[in-house]
mmCIF file of C-alpha atoms in Angstrom:
data_model
loop_
_atom_site.group_PDB
_atom_site.id
_atom_site.type_symbol
_atom_site.label_atom_id
_atom_site.label_comp_id
_atom_site.label_asym_id
_atom_site.label_seq_id
_atom_site.Cartn_x
_atom_site.Cartn_y
_atom_site.Cartn_z
ATOM 1 C CA MET A 1 114.922 129.103 116.245
ATOM 2 C CA GLY A 2 111.210 130.123 116.411
ATOM 3 C CA MET A 3 110.198 126.745 115.181
ATOM 4 C CA GLY A 4 112.436 125.059 117.675
ATOM 5 C CA ILE A 5 110.474 126.770 120.366
ATOM 6 C CA GLU A 6 107.302 125.692 118.805
ATOM 7 C CA ILE A 7 108.507 122.002 119.024
ATOM 8 C CA ARG A 8 109.442 122.170 122.784
ATOM 9 C CA ARG A 9 106.464 124.017 123.791
ATOM 10 C CA ALA A 10 104.409 121.505 122.157
ATOM 11 C CA GLY A 11 106.338 118.668 123.877
ATOM 12 C CA LEU A 12 106.073 120.385 127.129
ATOM 13 C CA SER A 13 102.448 120.901 126.748
ATOM 14 C CA MET A 14 101.787 116.884 125.987
ATOM 15 C CA HIS A 15 103.788 115.938 128.959
ATOM 16 C CA GLN A 16 101.523 118.071 131.418
ATOM 17 C CA ILE A 17 98.394 116.194 130.118
ATOM 18 C CA SER A 18 96.965 113.830 132.660
ATOM 19 C CA PRO A 19 97.635 110.207 132.619
ATOM 20 C CA ASN A 20 93.904 109.608 131.045
ATOM 21 C CA PRO A 21 93.658 112.972 129.231
ATOM 22 C CA THR A 22 90.307 113.598 127.964
ATOM 23 C CA TRP A 23 89.501 114.738 124.352
ATOM 24 C CA PHE A 24 89.126 118.289 125.107
ATOM 25 C CA GLU A 25 92.347 118.394 127.279
ATOM 26 C CA ILE A 26 94.285 117.307 124.348
ATOM 27 C CA ARG A 27 92.631 119.491 121.842
ATOM 28 C CA GLN A 28 93.386 122.322 124.136
ATOM 29 C CA GLN A 29 97.012 121.497 124.860
ATOM 30 C CA GLY A 30 98.138 119.857 121.654
ATOM 31 C CA PRO A 31 99.052 121.126 118.500
ATOM 32 C CA PRO A 32 96.365 122.620 116.306
ATOM 33 C CA GLY A 33 94.618 120.227 113.660
ATOM 34 C CA PRO A 34 91.117 119.147 112.221
ATOM 35 C CA ILE A 35 88.667 117.596 114.433
ATOM 36 C CA GLY A 36 87.197 114.733 112.310
ATOM 37 C CA PHE A 37 84.365 112.304 113.310
ATOM 38 C CA PRO A 38 83.840 110.294 116.749
ATOM 39 C CA PHE A 39 85.554 106.796 116.283
ATOM 40 C CA VAL A 40 87.132 107.119 113.091
ATOM 41 C CA GLY A 41 88.631 110.764 113.523
ATOM 42 C CA TYR A 42 90.106 112.123 110.368
ATOM 43 C CA LEU A 43 90.735 108.889 108.239
ATOM 44 C CA PRO A 44 87.583 109.627 106.078
ATOM 45 C CA PHE A 45 89.158 112.771 104.764
ATOM 46 C CA LEU A 46 92.503 111.527 104.172
ATOM 47 C CA GLY A 47 92.049 110.367 100.567
ATOM 48 C CA LYS A 48 94.176 108.152 98.488
ATOM 49 C CA GLU A 49 97.229 110.005 98.958
ATOM 50 C CA PRO A 50 97.550 111.011 102.768
ATOM 51 C CA HIS A 51 100.781 112.674 102.320
ATOM 52 C CA LYS A 52 99.257 115.217 100.082
ATOM 53 C CA THR A 53 96.345 116.017 102.349
ATOM 54 C CA PHE A 54 98.577 116.519 105.056
ATOM 55 C CA TRP A 55 100.357 118.926 102.900
ATOM 56 C CA ASN A 56 97.796 120.846 101.836
ATOM 57 C CA LEU A 57 96.632 121.123 105.563
ATOM 58 C CA ARG A 58 99.881 122.906 106.829
ATOM 59 C CA GLY A 59 98.855 126.266 105.086
ATOM 60 C CA LYS A 60 95.761 126.194 107.642
ATOM 61 C CA TYR A 61 97.429 124.379 110.754
ATOM 62 C CA GLY A 62 101.079 125.044 110.318
ATOM 63 C CA ASN A 63 103.991 122.471 110.166
ATOM 64 C CA ILE A 64 102.952 120.480 113.325
ATOM 65 C CA MET A 65 99.361 119.687 113.478
ATOM 66 C CA SER A 66 97.324 116.752 115.581
ATOM 67 C CA PHE A 67 94.297 114.875 115.089
ATOM 68 C CA TYR A 68 92.641 111.580 115.725
ATOM 69 C CA LEU A 69 93.101 108.538 113.156
ATOM 70 C CA GLY A 70 90.515 106.216 114.629
ATOM 71 C CA GLN A 71 91.075 106.232 118.317
ATOM 72 C CA LYS A 72 94.683 106.963 118.025
ATOM 73 C CA TYR A 73 95.836 110.525 118.444
ATOM 74 C CA THR A 74 98.435 111.359 115.973
ATOM 75 C CA ILE A 75 100.897 114.525 115.522
ATOM 76 C CA VAL A 76 102.129 115.194 111.976
ATOM 77 C CA LEU A 77 105.459 116.744 111.254
ATOM 78 C CA ASN A 78 104.919 118.555 107.818
ATOM 79 C CA GLU A 79 108.376 119.874 107.288
ATOM 80 C CA TYR A 80 111.811 118.565 106.513
ATOM 81 C CA ASN A 81 113.594 120.556 109.364
ATOM 82 C CA VAL A 82 110.811 119.848 111.899
ATOM 83 C CA ALA A 83 110.972 116.232 111.542
ATOM 84 C CA LYS A 84 114.770 116.453 111.562
ATOM 85 C CA GLU A 85 114.771 118.350 114.763
ATOM 86 C CA VAL A 86 111.989 116.039 116.549
ATOM 87 C CA LEU A 87 113.442 112.795 115.121
ATOM 88 C CA CYS A 88 117.000 113.513 116.334
ATOM 89 C CA ASN A 89 115.438 113.854 119.865
ATOM 90 C CA ALA A 90 115.754 110.568 122.028
ATOM 91 C CA ALA A 91 112.154 110.969 123.085
ATOM 92 C CA ALA A 92 111.027 110.409 119.635
ATOM 93 C CA LEU A 93 112.156 106.839 119.594
ATOM 94 C CA ASP A 94 108.829 105.391 120.634
ATOM 95 C CA ARG A 95 106.499 104.267 117.809
ATOM 96 C CA SER A 96 103.034 103.072 117.936
ATOM 97 C CA PRO A 97 103.397 99.552 119.599
ATOM 98 C CA ASP A 98 101.193 97.753 117.136
ATOM 99 C CA ILE A 99 102.416 99.334 113.964
ATOM 100 C CA PHE A 100 104.319 96.193 112.904
ATOM 101 C CA SER A 101 102.557 93.767 114.865
ATOM 102 C CA HIS A 102 101.108 92.076 111.908
ATOM 103 C CA LEU A 103 104.366 91.635 110.041
ATOM 104 C CA GLY A 104 105.469 88.590 112.111
ATOM 105 C CA ASP A 105 108.876 87.857 113.334
ATOM 106 C CA ILE A 106 110.901 90.914 112.141
ATOM 107 C CA GLY A 107 113.295 91.291 114.630
ATOM 108 C CA PHE A 108 114.094 94.803 116.621
ATOM 109 C CA ILE A 109 112.734 96.890 114.033
ATOM 110 C CA ALA A 110 109.357 96.411 115.894
ATOM 111 C CA GLU A 111 110.982 97.360 119.213
ATOM 112 C CA ASN A 112 110.606 100.575 120.902
ATOM 113 C CA GLY A 113 112.477 103.155 122.947
ATOM 114 C CA GLU A 114 115.555 101.985 125.139
ATOM 115 C CA THR A 115 115.151 98.157 123.925
ATOM 116 C CA TRP A 116 115.433 99.535 120.421
ATOM 117 C CA VAL A 117 118.323 101.399 120.941
ATOM 118 C CA GLU A 118 120.290 98.414 122.716
ATOM 119 C CA GLN A 119 119.226 96.009 120.258
ATOM 120 C CA ARG A 120 120.273 98.242 117.163
ATOM 121 C CA ARG A 121 123.694 98.928 119.045
ATOM 122 C CA TYR A 122 124.327 95.232 119.724
ATOM 123 C CA CYS A 123 123.224 94.249 115.932
ATOM 124 C CA LEU A 124 125.513 96.878 114.586
ATOM 125 C CA SER A 125 128.412 95.792 116.724
ATOM 126 C CA ALA A 126 128.156 92.177 115.923
ATOM 127 C CA THR A 127 127.863 92.490 112.157
ATOM 128 C CA ARG A 128 131.067 94.739 112.428
ATOM 129 C CA ASP A 129 132.594 91.884 114.175
ATOM 130 C CA LEU A 130 131.697 89.621 111.429
ATOM 131 C CA GLY A 131 132.992 91.859 108.697
ATOM 132 C CA LEU A 132 129.787 93.263 107.336
ATOM 133 C CA GLY A 133 130.588 94.871 103.887
ATOM 134 C CA ARG A 134 134.317 93.109 104.325
ATOM 135 C CA GLY A 135 135.807 90.164 103.031
ATOM 136 C CA HIS A 136 133.298 87.177 102.054
ATOM 137 C CA TRP A 137 130.093 89.535 102.646
ATOM 138 C CA GLU A 138 131.796 91.966 100.210
ATOM 139 C CA ASP A 139 132.227 89.158 97.756
ATOM 140 C CA LEU A 140 128.460 88.217 97.934
ATOM 141 C CA ILE A 141 127.484 91.626 97.205
ATOM 142 C CA MET A 142 129.697 92.191 94.292
ATOM 143 C CA GLU A 143 128.708 88.515 93.099
ATOM 144 C CA GLU A 144 125.118 89.500 92.931
ATOM 145 C CA ALA A 145 125.830 93.170 91.498
ATOM 146 C CA SER A 146 127.776 91.607 88.841
ATOM 147 C CA SER A 147 124.877 89.114 88.058
ATOM 148 C CA PHE A 148 122.400 92.144 87.912
ATOM 149 C CA MET A 149 124.928 94.163 85.727
ATOM 150 C CA LYS A 150 124.894 91.124 83.172
ATOM 151 C CA TYR A 151 121.139 91.156 83.144
ATOM 152 C CA LEU A 152 121.185 94.619 82.276
ATOM 153 C CA ALA A 153 123.661 94.171 79.325
ATOM 154 C CA ASN A 154 121.714 91.524 77.939
ATOM 155 C CA LEU A 155 118.876 93.663 77.581
ATOM 156 C CA LYS A 156 120.761 95.599 74.845
ATOM 157 C CA GLY A 157 119.379 98.894 75.512
ATOM 158 C CA ARG A 158 115.564 97.818 75.002
ATOM 159 C CA PRO A 159 113.172 99.604 77.225
ATOM 160 C CA THR A 160 112.458 97.111 79.828
ATOM 161 C CA ASP A 161 110.604 97.310 83.205
ATOM 162 C CA ILE A 162 113.285 96.492 85.609
ATOM 163 C CA SER A 163 111.751 96.724 88.588
ATOM 164 C CA HIS A 164 111.149 93.004 89.508
ATOM 165 C CA ALA A 165 114.710 92.101 88.535
ATOM 166 C CA MET A 166 116.132 94.991 90.763
ATOM 167 C CA ALA A 167 114.041 93.843 93.499
ATOM 168 C CA SER A 168 115.209 90.170 92.948
ATOM 169 C CA SER A 169 118.795 91.686 93.100
ATOM 170 C CA ILE A 170 118.321 93.718 96.327
ATOM 171 C CA THR A 171 116.518 90.799 98.043
ATOM 172 C CA SER A 172 119.102 88.350 97.214
ATOM 173 C CA ASN A 173 121.745 90.777 98.720
ATOM 174 C CA ILE A 174 119.890 91.055 101.900
ATOM 175 C CA ILE A 175 119.431 87.400 102.335
ATOM 176 C CA SER A 176 122.902 86.714 101.287
ATOM 177 C CA LEU A 177 124.004 88.314 104.721
ATOM 178 C CA LEU A 178 121.680 86.143 106.724
ATOM 179 C CA ILE A 179 122.744 82.657 105.330
ATOM 180 C CA GLY A 180 126.341 83.458 103.935
ATOM 181 C CA ARG A 181 125.518 82.688 100.333
ATOM 182 C CA ARG A 182 123.427 84.008 97.555
ATOM 183 C CA LEU A 183 120.062 82.790 96.547
ATOM 184 C CA GLU A 184 120.113 81.383 93.082
ATOM 185 C CA ARG A 185 117.849 83.520 90.910
ATOM 186 C CA HIS A 186 116.366 80.697 89.008
ATOM 187 C CA GLU A 187 117.036 77.505 91.176
ATOM 188 C CA GLU A 188 115.490 79.216 94.438
ATOM 189 C CA ALA A 189 113.178 81.626 92.446
ATOM 190 C CA ASP A 190 110.239 80.645 95.073
ATOM 191 C CA LYS A 191 112.393 81.909 98.012
ATOM 192 C CA VAL A 192 113.462 85.174 96.114
ATOM 193 C CA GLN A 193 109.761 85.745 95.244
ATOM 194 C CA LEU A 194 108.624 85.195 98.735
ATOM 195 C CA SER A 195 110.975 87.746 99.973
ATOM 196 C CA ILE A 196 110.129 90.204 97.408
ATOM 197 C CA ASP A 197 106.164 89.661 98.178
ATOM 198 C CA TYR A 198 106.892 90.147 101.828
ATOM 199 C CA SER A 199 108.635 93.500 101.290
ATOM 200 C CA ASP A 200 105.892 94.482 99.120
ATOM 201 C CA ILE A 201 103.096 93.687 101.753
ATOM 202 C CA ALA A 202 105.355 95.556 104.380
ATOM 203 C CA PHE A 203 105.277 98.702 102.473
ATOM 204 C CA THR A 204 101.716 98.422 100.960
ATOM 205 C CA TYR A 205 99.949 97.237 104.316
ATOM 206 C CA THR A 206 101.822 99.310 106.836
ATOM 207 C CA GLY A 207 101.433 103.052 107.857
ATOM 208 C CA ILE A 208 99.557 104.943 110.507
ATOM 209 C CA SER A 209 97.238 106.352 108.104
ATOM 210 C CA TYR A 210 95.915 102.968 107.101
ATOM 211 C CA ALA A 211 92.371 102.329 109.094
ATOM 212 C CA THR A 212 93.513 98.768 109.593
ATOM 213 C CA THR A 213 96.274 100.268 111.849
ATOM 214 C CA ALA A 214 94.300 103.012 113.448
ATOM 215 C CA ILE A 215 91.400 100.977 114.150
ATOM 216 C CA PRO A 216 91.863 97.896 116.714
ATOM 217 C CA GLY A 217 90.471 94.664 115.099
ATOM 218 C CA LEU A 218 89.849 96.035 111.863
ATOM 219 C CA ARG A 219 92.841 94.055 110.303
ATOM 220 C CA MET A 220 91.969 90.710 111.688
ATOM 221 C CA PHE A 221 88.297 91.370 110.295
ATOM 222 C CA CYS A 222 89.788 91.955 106.805
ATOM 223 C CA GLU A 223 91.943 88.807 107.255
ATOM 224 C CA LYS A 224 89.014 86.533 108.310
ATOM 225 C CA PHE A 225 86.458 87.894 105.691
ATOM 226 C CA LYS A 226 89.077 88.214 102.636
ATOM 227 C CA ILE A 227 88.610 91.926 102.392
ATOM 228 C CA ALA A 228 91.174 94.056 100.137
ATOM 229 C CA GLY A 229 93.755 91.196 100.014
ATOM 230 C CA TYR A 230 94.424 91.034 103.569
ATOM 231 C CA ASP A 231 93.957 87.269 103.834
ATOM 232 C CA LYS A 232 96.581 86.731 101.032
ATOM 233 C CA ALA A 233 98.921 89.113 102.599
ATOM 234 C CA PHE A 234 98.668 87.132 106.006
ATOM 235 C CA GLU A 235 99.552 84.128 104.336
ATOM 236 C CA VAL A 236 102.650 85.601 102.857
ATOM 237 C CA ILE A 237 103.609 86.916 106.203
ATOM 238 C CA GLN A 238 103.239 83.370 107.843
ATOM 239 C CA LYS A 239 105.401 81.800 105.079
ATOM 240 C CA PHE A 240 108.064 84.550 105.536
ATOM 241 C CA SER A 241 108.352 84.165 109.071
ATOM 242 C CA SER A 242 108.675 80.497 108.868
ATOM 243 C CA PHE A 243 111.398 81.010 106.198
ATOM 244 C CA ILE A 244 113.175 83.318 108.426
ATOM 245 C CA ARG A 245 113.066 81.000 111.546
ATOM 246 C CA TYR A 246 114.367 78.233 109.309
ATOM 247 C CA LEU A 247 117.362 80.546 108.202
ATOM 248 C CA CYS A 248 118.124 81.588 111.516
ATOM 249 C CA LEU A 249 118.272 77.999 112.759
ATOM 250 C CA PHE A 250 120.320 76.995 109.547
ATOM 251 C CA PHE A 251 122.878 79.688 110.479
ATOM 252 C CA CYS A 252 123.155 78.847 114.004
ATOM 253 C CA ILE A 253 123.829 75.167 113.293
ATOM 254 C CA SER A 254 126.359 76.160 110.652
ATOM 255 C CA ILE A 255 128.099 78.297 113.540
ATOM 256 C CA GLU A 256 128.282 75.493 116.031
ATOM 257 C CA ILE A 257 129.628 73.345 113.493
#
């Protein structure tokens, strides 16, 4: 109960901040947290594993803390029950508008607030009507699962890193829901690999604790001057976006026919 009151008070305080709050107003009315440096905020102190840094800070600042990451004011929910209570509230649906902007055409996941709710509701309704998880789609999933199980059986118990094969299988399953058929692991290996590369980039180069997310223009700078692999990530994103547009066009034409 006490934790719930703390969350509501924090939310109320934030709403009382003026439309253009000063740094002092935010520090006074927002949750407690470390100060950091001008322009970069607390970014230099996050280390290679930010989640562990956040966890260690909870001893001093509690389960709800705030600080600047770059120029972005950030609130961290540092405990499961706190995160659950906040994220179950409709007011928590909005996300940073540019956190997914570098991932190209990825659909409604990049939307916020009511737009996200509306698009998600429509998507779930449409896929149910099309028979998601039943009939032909179920057959596709079972076919891919059987193929993966056959691959595991052929290993005959040998110690093997199956992460790439599992990623290929999962990717093929997801893409099959878009195009109505499986991607052949050998004949269409380039498409499977492109999808895997895109997934890796989405997880590796996305996050509010990344400097390229928190500092405007830094990601573009890294892409242009080929720093830390951002240029290659940009190329993969462009190729995958073109691939998805082609699939959507093909799917629409198939429906019309």
